[in-house]
Amino acid sequence: IKTYYGLEDVLINEMAEKKFPTPRKLNRAVAFEGDWKDIVRANYEFHTALAVLINVQNATIEDEKDLYDLASIVQWSDWFDVNTTFVVKGFVDSDIFRHSQYPNLVIKDAIVDHFKAIDNKRPSIDKDNADVVIDVHIAQKKVTLSINTSGSPLFHRGYRGRAGKAPINEVLASGMILLSGWDKKSPFVDPFCGSGTIPIEAGIMANGIAPNIYRKKFAFQKMLPLKGSSIEKDIREGLNYRPQRDLAPIVGSDSDPEMIRIAQSNLKNTSLARTVQFQIKDIKDVAPPAHGSGIMITNPPYGERLNDDDIEQLYSQLGSTMKHQFPGYDCWVISSDLEAFKYVGLHASPKIKLYNAKLECRFNHYKIFEGTK
């Protein structure tokens, strides 16, 4: 199961809570041995999973012919039929290949030749919306071939129609919430909510809703081992998608009215209308929805989105708001602008390294006590 850097242990904890087979920690992933029920559940139920892969071949190669031969060993027609579209994607860091995309073409040819040898038909390639994704990982001479049972990344939850600039995706948002240790019972605030991803993910989590219950398409739905099976139907029927009552407030705010309109539109694609609230507010006017302890998790603007003066003013105001308006709260802020954190004016601990796409970020924790200076 692929995940983001820094979220491997979070995913392992999720797996333990769901009583999954014991996982093995990898780099940006965890591995486990399971069955098709586990695969379907993993696609639906894990907040921090990016993709669920089935490993079908591992080997050491010396040249491109070895790669073709390795891909030819796999009985691809046991996994999907000739009418299924596919695409080959992956990671290549090898001196064997001059172009990083060339191994994908070699594997694609091997798959097409496999089907042509069976009934002289060839499956179609769909680079944008394939039914099945073949994942290749090449580190120098070591090759791993896998079938991606998710298809598109699992941060495509199915509820987000639009997004703002540099949004936090759903998997990273969930990872941040789980890293924060939020108890899912105390108030939750995001004062820079943008298109609403962080509050919506918090709402999904607080209600015990499977994060991908709103998603319609998975690659495993096109795979032959599940053809005629009721596994997915049975699992979906056992998942919760109904919101609970009397939960603590989950509030997202933003100074941009258009962002709030987008957030409310995304919220309508879920069952969380009574759980999550969005409002138009500038950071200086944000206050907690209730007295006592709670949590703030936010992704303020940074980098190219602001000039230096704006950054200093915004992060300084964020620090002031946290200090004066949120005593008793645990406040968490993610940013790739590490210099901007100094304008917050508060001591942060811990400072967790994460990535938003290719941007290296820090996820900083500020414990706000009464009388914090």
Short mmCIF file of C-alpha atoms in Angstrom, two decimals, residues 44-333:
data_model
loop_
_atom_site.label_atom_id
_atom_site.label_comp_id
_atom_site.label_asym_id
_atom_site.label_seq_id
_atom_site.Cartn_x
_atom_site.Cartn_y
_atom_site.Cartn_z
CA TYR A 44 -12.23 1.78 0.78
CA GLU A 45 -11.17 2.11 4.41
CA PHE A 46 -7.65 3.57 4.80
CA HIS A 47 -7.44 7.35 5.09
CA THR A 48 -3.70 7.47 4.32
CA ALA A 49 -3.50 4.93 1.46
CA LEU A 50 -2.55 6.29 -1.98
CA ALA A 51 -2.80 3.02 -3.90
CA VAL A 52 -3.15 -0.71 -3.20
CA LEU A 53 -0.80 -2.80 -5.35
CA ILE A 54 -0.53 -6.55 -5.94
CA ASN A 55 3.07 -7.59 -6.51
CA VAL A 56 3.23 -9.99 -9.50
CA GLN A 57 6.97 -10.16 -10.33
CA ASN A 58 10.33 -9.31 -8.79
CA ALA A 59 13.67 -9.85 -10.50
CA THR A 60 17.11 -8.49 -11.33
CA ILE A 61 17.72 -7.50 -14.95
CA GLU A 62 20.78 -6.67 -17.06
CA ASP A 63 19.16 -5.06 -20.11
CA GLU A 64 15.85 -4.15 -21.74
CA LYS A 65 15.40 -7.67 -23.17
CA ASP A 66 15.44 -9.02 -19.61
CA LEU A 67 12.68 -6.54 -18.74
CA TYR A 68 10.57 -7.70 -21.70
CA ASP A 69 11.11 -11.34 -20.74
CA LEU A 70 10.18 -10.61 -17.12
CA ALA A 71 6.94 -8.90 -18.15
CA SER A 72 6.18 -11.78 -20.53
CA ILE A 73 6.23 -14.32 -17.69
CA VAL A 74 3.13 -12.77 -16.09
CA GLN A 75 -0.18 -14.30 -17.19
CA TRP A 76 -1.86 -10.94 -17.72
CA SER A 77 -5.00 -12.55 -19.10
CA ASP A 78 -5.59 -14.10 -15.64
CA TRP A 79 -5.96 -10.55 -14.29
CA PHE A 80 -7.95 -8.68 -16.96
CA ASP A 81 -9.41 -9.37 -20.37
CA VAL A 82 -8.57 -7.97 -23.79
CA ASN A 83 -11.47 -5.50 -23.69
CA THR A 84 -10.01 -3.79 -20.62
CA THR A 85 -7.98 -0.62 -21.15
CA PHE A 86 -4.66 -0.36 -19.36
CA VAL A 87 -1.67 1.90 -18.85
CA VAL A 88 1.85 1.32 -17.51
CA LYS A 89 3.20 3.85 -15.00
CA GLY A 90 5.92 3.91 -12.41
CA PHE A 91 9.31 4.93 -11.10
CA VAL A 92 12.61 4.35 -12.94
CA ASP A 93 16.08 5.09 -11.56
CA SER A 94 18.43 2.94 -13.61
CA ASP A 95 21.52 3.31 -15.76
CA ILE A 96 20.18 0.60 -18.04
CA PHE A 97 17.64 2.97 -19.56
CA ARG A 98 18.44 6.38 -21.04
CA HIS A 99 14.84 7.54 -20.97
CA SER A 100 12.68 7.02 -17.87
CA GLN A 101 9.56 6.32 -19.97
CA TYR A 102 11.16 3.64 -22.14
CA PRO A 103 10.67 0.76 -19.64
CA ASN A 104 6.94 1.52 -19.65
CA LEU A 105 6.88 0.99 -23.44
CA VAL A 106 8.78 -2.30 -23.11
CA ILE A 107 6.31 -3.63 -20.54
CA LYS A 108 3.35 -2.37 -22.59
CA ASP A 109 4.65 -4.29 -25.61
CA ALA A 110 5.01 -7.46 -23.54
CA ILE A 111 1.42 -7.17 -22.30
CA VAL A 112 0.03 -6.52 -25.80
CA ASP A 113 2.02 -9.44 -27.22
CA HIS A 114 0.63 -11.71 -24.48
CA PHE A 115 -2.96 -11.01 -25.54
CA LYS A 116 -2.16 -11.19 -29.26
CA ALA A 117 -0.67 -14.64 -28.73
CA ILE A 118 -3.91 -15.85 -27.12
CA ASP A 119 -6.55 -14.76 -29.64
CA ASN A 120 -4.79 -12.28 -31.95
CA LYS A 121 -6.46 -9.30 -30.25
CA ARG A 122 -4.82 -6.46 -28.43
CA PRO A 123 -6.09 -4.42 -25.47
CA SER A 124 -6.28 -0.66 -25.78
CA ILE A 125 -4.06 1.85 -23.98
CA ASP A 126 -5.73 4.72 -22.12
CA LYS A 127 -3.22 7.14 -20.63
CA ASP A 128 -5.81 9.27 -18.83
CA ASN A 129 -8.58 6.98 -17.60
CA ALA A 130 -7.43 3.37 -17.86
CA ASP A 131 -9.41 0.53 -16.31
CA VAL A 132 -6.22 -1.10 -15.01
CA VAL A 133 -2.88 0.45 -14.08
CA ILE A 134 0.34 -1.60 -14.23
CA ASP A 135 2.93 -0.25 -11.79
CA VAL A 136 6.65 -0.66 -12.49
CA HIS A 137 9.43 0.19 -10.01
CA ILE A 138 13.02 -0.03 -11.26
CA ALA A 139 15.94 0.79 -8.96
CA GLN A 140 19.09 0.17 -11.02
CA LYS A 141 18.79 -3.56 -11.84
CA LYS A 142 15.98 -4.45 -9.42
CA VAL A 143 12.50 -4.56 -10.94
CA THR A 144 9.12 -4.89 -9.28
CA LEU A 145 5.98 -5.30 -11.37
CA SER A 146 2.62 -4.76 -9.70
CA ILE A 147 -1.03 -4.41 -10.58
CA ASN A 148 -2.57 -1.28 -9.11
CA THR A 149 -5.98 -2.29 -7.79
CA SER A 150 -6.96 1.32 -7.09
CA GLY A 151 -6.52 2.89 -10.50
CA SER A 152 -6.39 6.64 -10.00
CA PRO A 153 -4.80 7.69 -6.67
CA LEU A 154 -6.98 7.20 -3.63
CA PHE A 155 -6.98 10.91 -2.82
CA HIS A 156 -9.59 11.05 -5.57
CA ARG A 157 -12.29 10.50 -2.96
CA GLY A 158 -15.15 11.39 -5.27
CA TYR A 159 -16.49 14.46 -3.49
CA ARG A 160 -14.15 17.24 -4.62
CA GLY A 161 -15.37 18.87 -7.79
CA ARG A 162 -13.16 21.96 -7.62
CA ALA A 163 -10.08 23.07 -5.70
CA GLY A 164 -8.16 26.25 -5.03
CA LYS A 165 -4.49 27.00 -5.65
CA ALA A 166 -1.92 24.59 -4.14
CA PRO A 167 -4.52 22.53 -2.27
CA ILE A 168 -3.72 19.87 0.29
CA ASN A 169 -4.96 16.60 -1.15
CA GLU A 170 -7.27 14.32 0.78
CA VAL A 171 -4.71 11.68 1.79
CA LEU A 172 -2.23 14.24 3.11
CA ALA A 173 -5.04 16.08 4.92
CA SER A 174 -6.10 12.84 6.61
CA GLY A 175 -2.50 12.06 7.51
CA MET A 176 -2.12 15.44 9.18
CA ILE A 177 -5.30 14.92 11.18
CA LEU A 178 -4.14 11.50 12.37
CA LEU A 179 -0.64 12.80 13.18
CA SER A 180 -2.21 15.54 15.31
CA GLY A 181 -3.83 13.02 17.63
CA TRP A 182 -7.25 14.69 17.38
CA ASP A 183 -9.75 12.79 19.52
CA LYS A 184 -12.58 13.28 16.96
CA LYS A 185 -14.75 14.63 19.78
CA SER A 186 -13.39 18.12 20.44
CA PRO A 187 -13.95 21.18 18.21
CA PHE A 188 -11.98 21.33 14.96
CA VAL A 189 -11.03 24.57 13.15
CA ASP A 190 -9.31 25.36 9.84
CA PRO A 191 -9.00 29.15 9.32
CA PHE A 192 -7.53 28.83 5.79
CA CYS A 193 -9.85 26.10 4.54
CA GLY A 194 -9.71 26.91 0.81
CA SER A 195 -11.84 24.34 -1.01
CA GLY A 196 -12.62 22.60 2.29
CA THR A 197 -10.51 19.45 2.12
CA ILE A 198 -9.17 19.41 5.69
CA PRO A 199 -12.55 20.04 7.43
CA ILE A 200 -14.32 17.54 5.16
CA GLU A 201 -11.71 14.87 5.88
CA ALA A 202 -12.11 15.65 9.59
CA GLY A 203 -15.87 15.21 9.23
CA ILE A 204 -15.44 11.86 7.48
CA MET A 205 -13.11 10.71 10.24
CA ALA A 206 -15.26 11.95 13.14
CA ASN A 207 -18.28 10.11 11.75
CA GLY A 208 -16.42 6.86 11.18
CA ILE A 209 -17.23 6.99 7.47
CA ALA A 210 -15.05 5.02 5.06
CA PRO A 211 -12.97 7.69 3.26
CA ASN A 212 -13.61 6.31 -0.23
CA ILE A 213 -17.31 5.50 0.16
CA TYR A 214 -18.15 8.38 -2.22
CA ARG A 215 -15.79 7.08 -4.92
CA LYS A 216 -17.38 5.23 -7.85
CA LYS A 217 -14.45 3.67 -9.72
CA PHE A 218 -11.64 1.34 -8.65
CA ALA A 219 -9.41 -0.74 -10.90
CA PHE A 220 -10.22 -3.95 -9.00
CA GLN A 221 -13.77 -3.70 -10.35
CA LYS A 222 -12.39 -4.65 -13.79
CA MET A 223 -10.22 -7.53 -12.61
CA LEU A 224 -11.12 -11.09 -13.53
CA PRO A 225 -10.48 -12.67 -10.08
CA LEU A 226 -13.43 -10.61 -8.78
CA LYS A 227 -15.73 -11.21 -11.75
CA GLY A 228 -19.05 -12.53 -10.46
CA SER A 229 -17.95 -12.05 -6.85
CA SER A 230 -20.07 -10.33 -4.19
CA ILE A 231 -16.99 -9.26 -2.21
CA GLU A 232 -17.21 -5.54 -3.03
CA LYS A 233 -21.00 -5.45 -2.58
CA ASP A 234 -20.76 -7.18 0.80
CA ILE A 235 -17.98 -4.86 1.99
CA ARG A 236 -19.76 -1.70 0.84
CA GLU A 237 -22.94 -2.75 2.60
CA GLY A 238 -20.97 -3.16 5.81
CA LEU A 239 -19.43 0.32 5.67
CA ASN A 240 -20.81 3.30 7.55
CA TYR A 241 -21.71 6.35 5.51
CA ARG A 242 -24.29 7.98 7.78
CA PRO A 243 -23.27 10.96 9.93
CA GLN A 244 -23.64 10.82 13.67
CA ARG A 245 -25.49 13.35 15.81
CA ASP A 246 -24.25 15.72 18.49
CA LEU A 247 -20.63 15.86 17.28
CA ALA A 248 -18.40 18.77 18.26
CA PRO A 249 -18.27 21.61 15.70
CA ILE A 250 -16.01 21.24 12.65
CA VAL A 251 -15.56 24.68 11.11
CA GLY A 252 -13.66 25.87 8.06
CA SER A 253 -13.26 29.53 7.18
CA ASP A 254 -11.57 31.57 4.48
CA SER A 255 -11.45 35.23 3.55
CA ASP A 256 -12.19 34.44 -0.11
CA PRO A 257 -15.96 34.07 -0.77
CA GLU A 258 -15.28 32.04 -3.92
CA MET A 259 -13.30 29.47 -1.92
CA ILE A 260 -16.17 29.11 0.53
CA ARG A 261 -18.59 28.58 -2.36
CA ILE A 262 -16.32 25.81 -3.70
CA ALA A 263 -16.01 24.26 -0.23
CA GLN A 264 -19.80 24.24 0.21
CA SER A 265 -20.22 22.72 -3.24
CA ASN A 266 -17.76 19.94 -2.36
CA LEU A 267 -19.54 19.38 0.95
CA LYS A 268 -22.82 18.78 -0.90
CA ASN A 269 -21.20 15.73 -2.53
CA THR A 270 -20.92 14.08 0.91
CA SER A 271 -23.36 13.19 3.69
CA LEU A 272 -21.76 15.74 6.04
CA ALA A 273 -23.96 18.80 5.57
CA ARG A 274 -24.88 18.85 9.28
CA THR A 275 -21.38 18.00 10.49
CA VAL A 276 -19.12 20.56 8.76
CA GLN A 277 -19.67 24.31 8.59
CA PHE A 278 -17.99 26.83 6.28
CA GLN A 279 -17.92 30.59 6.75
CA ILE A 280 -16.32 33.67 5.21
CA LYS A 281 -13.87 35.15 7.72
CA ASP A 282 -10.52 36.87 7.70
CA ILE A 283 -7.87 35.25 9.90
CA LYS A 284 -7.95 38.19 12.33
CA ASP A 285 -11.65 37.58 12.98
CA VAL A 286 -11.50 33.81 13.48
CA ALA A 287 -12.47 32.50 16.91
CA PRO A 288 -13.06 28.98 18.27
CA PRO A 289 -16.62 27.64 18.06
CA ALA A 290 -16.57 26.67 21.74
CA HIS A 291 -14.64 27.39 24.91
CA GLY A 292 -12.12 24.91 26.24
CA SER A 293 -9.77 22.66 24.34
CA GLY A 294 -9.91 21.86 20.66
CA ILE A 295 -7.71 21.60 17.62
CA MET A 296 -6.72 23.77 14.68
CA ILE A 297 -5.16 22.31 11.54
CA THR A 298 -4.50 24.61 8.61
CA ASN A 299 -2.60 25.15 5.38
CA PRO A 300 -2.03 28.91 5.05
CA PRO A 301 -0.95 30.46 1.75
CA TYR A 302 2.80 30.40 1.13
CA GLY A 303 5.54 30.55 -1.49
CA GLU A 304 4.61 32.00 -4.87
CA ARG A 305 1.09 32.75 -3.69
CA LEU A 306 2.30 35.73 -1.59
CA ASN A 307 5.06 38.34 -1.65
CA ASP A 308 7.44 38.74 1.32
CA ASP A 309 5.48 41.52 3.02
CA ASP A 310 2.21 39.62 2.72
CA ILE A 311 3.81 36.47 4.15
CA GLU A 312 5.14 38.31 7.19
CA GLN A 313 1.80 40.00 7.84
CA LEU A 314 -0.29 36.85 7.33
CA TYR A 315 1.82 34.51 9.48
CA SER A 316 2.18 37.16 12.16
CA GLN A 317 -1.61 37.56 12.24
CA LEU A 318 -2.02 33.78 12.38
CA GLY A 319 0.26 33.65 15.41
CA SER A 320 -1.62 36.49 17.06
CA THR A 321 -4.99 34.85 16.44
CA MET A 322 -3.80 31.55 17.86
CA LYS A 323 -2.32 33.23 20.92
CA HIS A 324 -5.26 35.50 21.76
CA GLN A 325 -8.27 33.55 20.46
CA PHE A 326 -7.36 29.89 20.92
CA PRO A 327 -6.11 29.28 24.48
CA GLY A 328 -6.38 25.59 25.31
CA TYR A 329 -6.07 24.56 21.65
CA ASP A 330 -3.49 22.45 19.88
CA CYS A 331 -2.71 24.32 16.67
CA TRP A 332 -1.02 22.64 13.70
CA VAL A 333 0.26 24.52 10.66
#
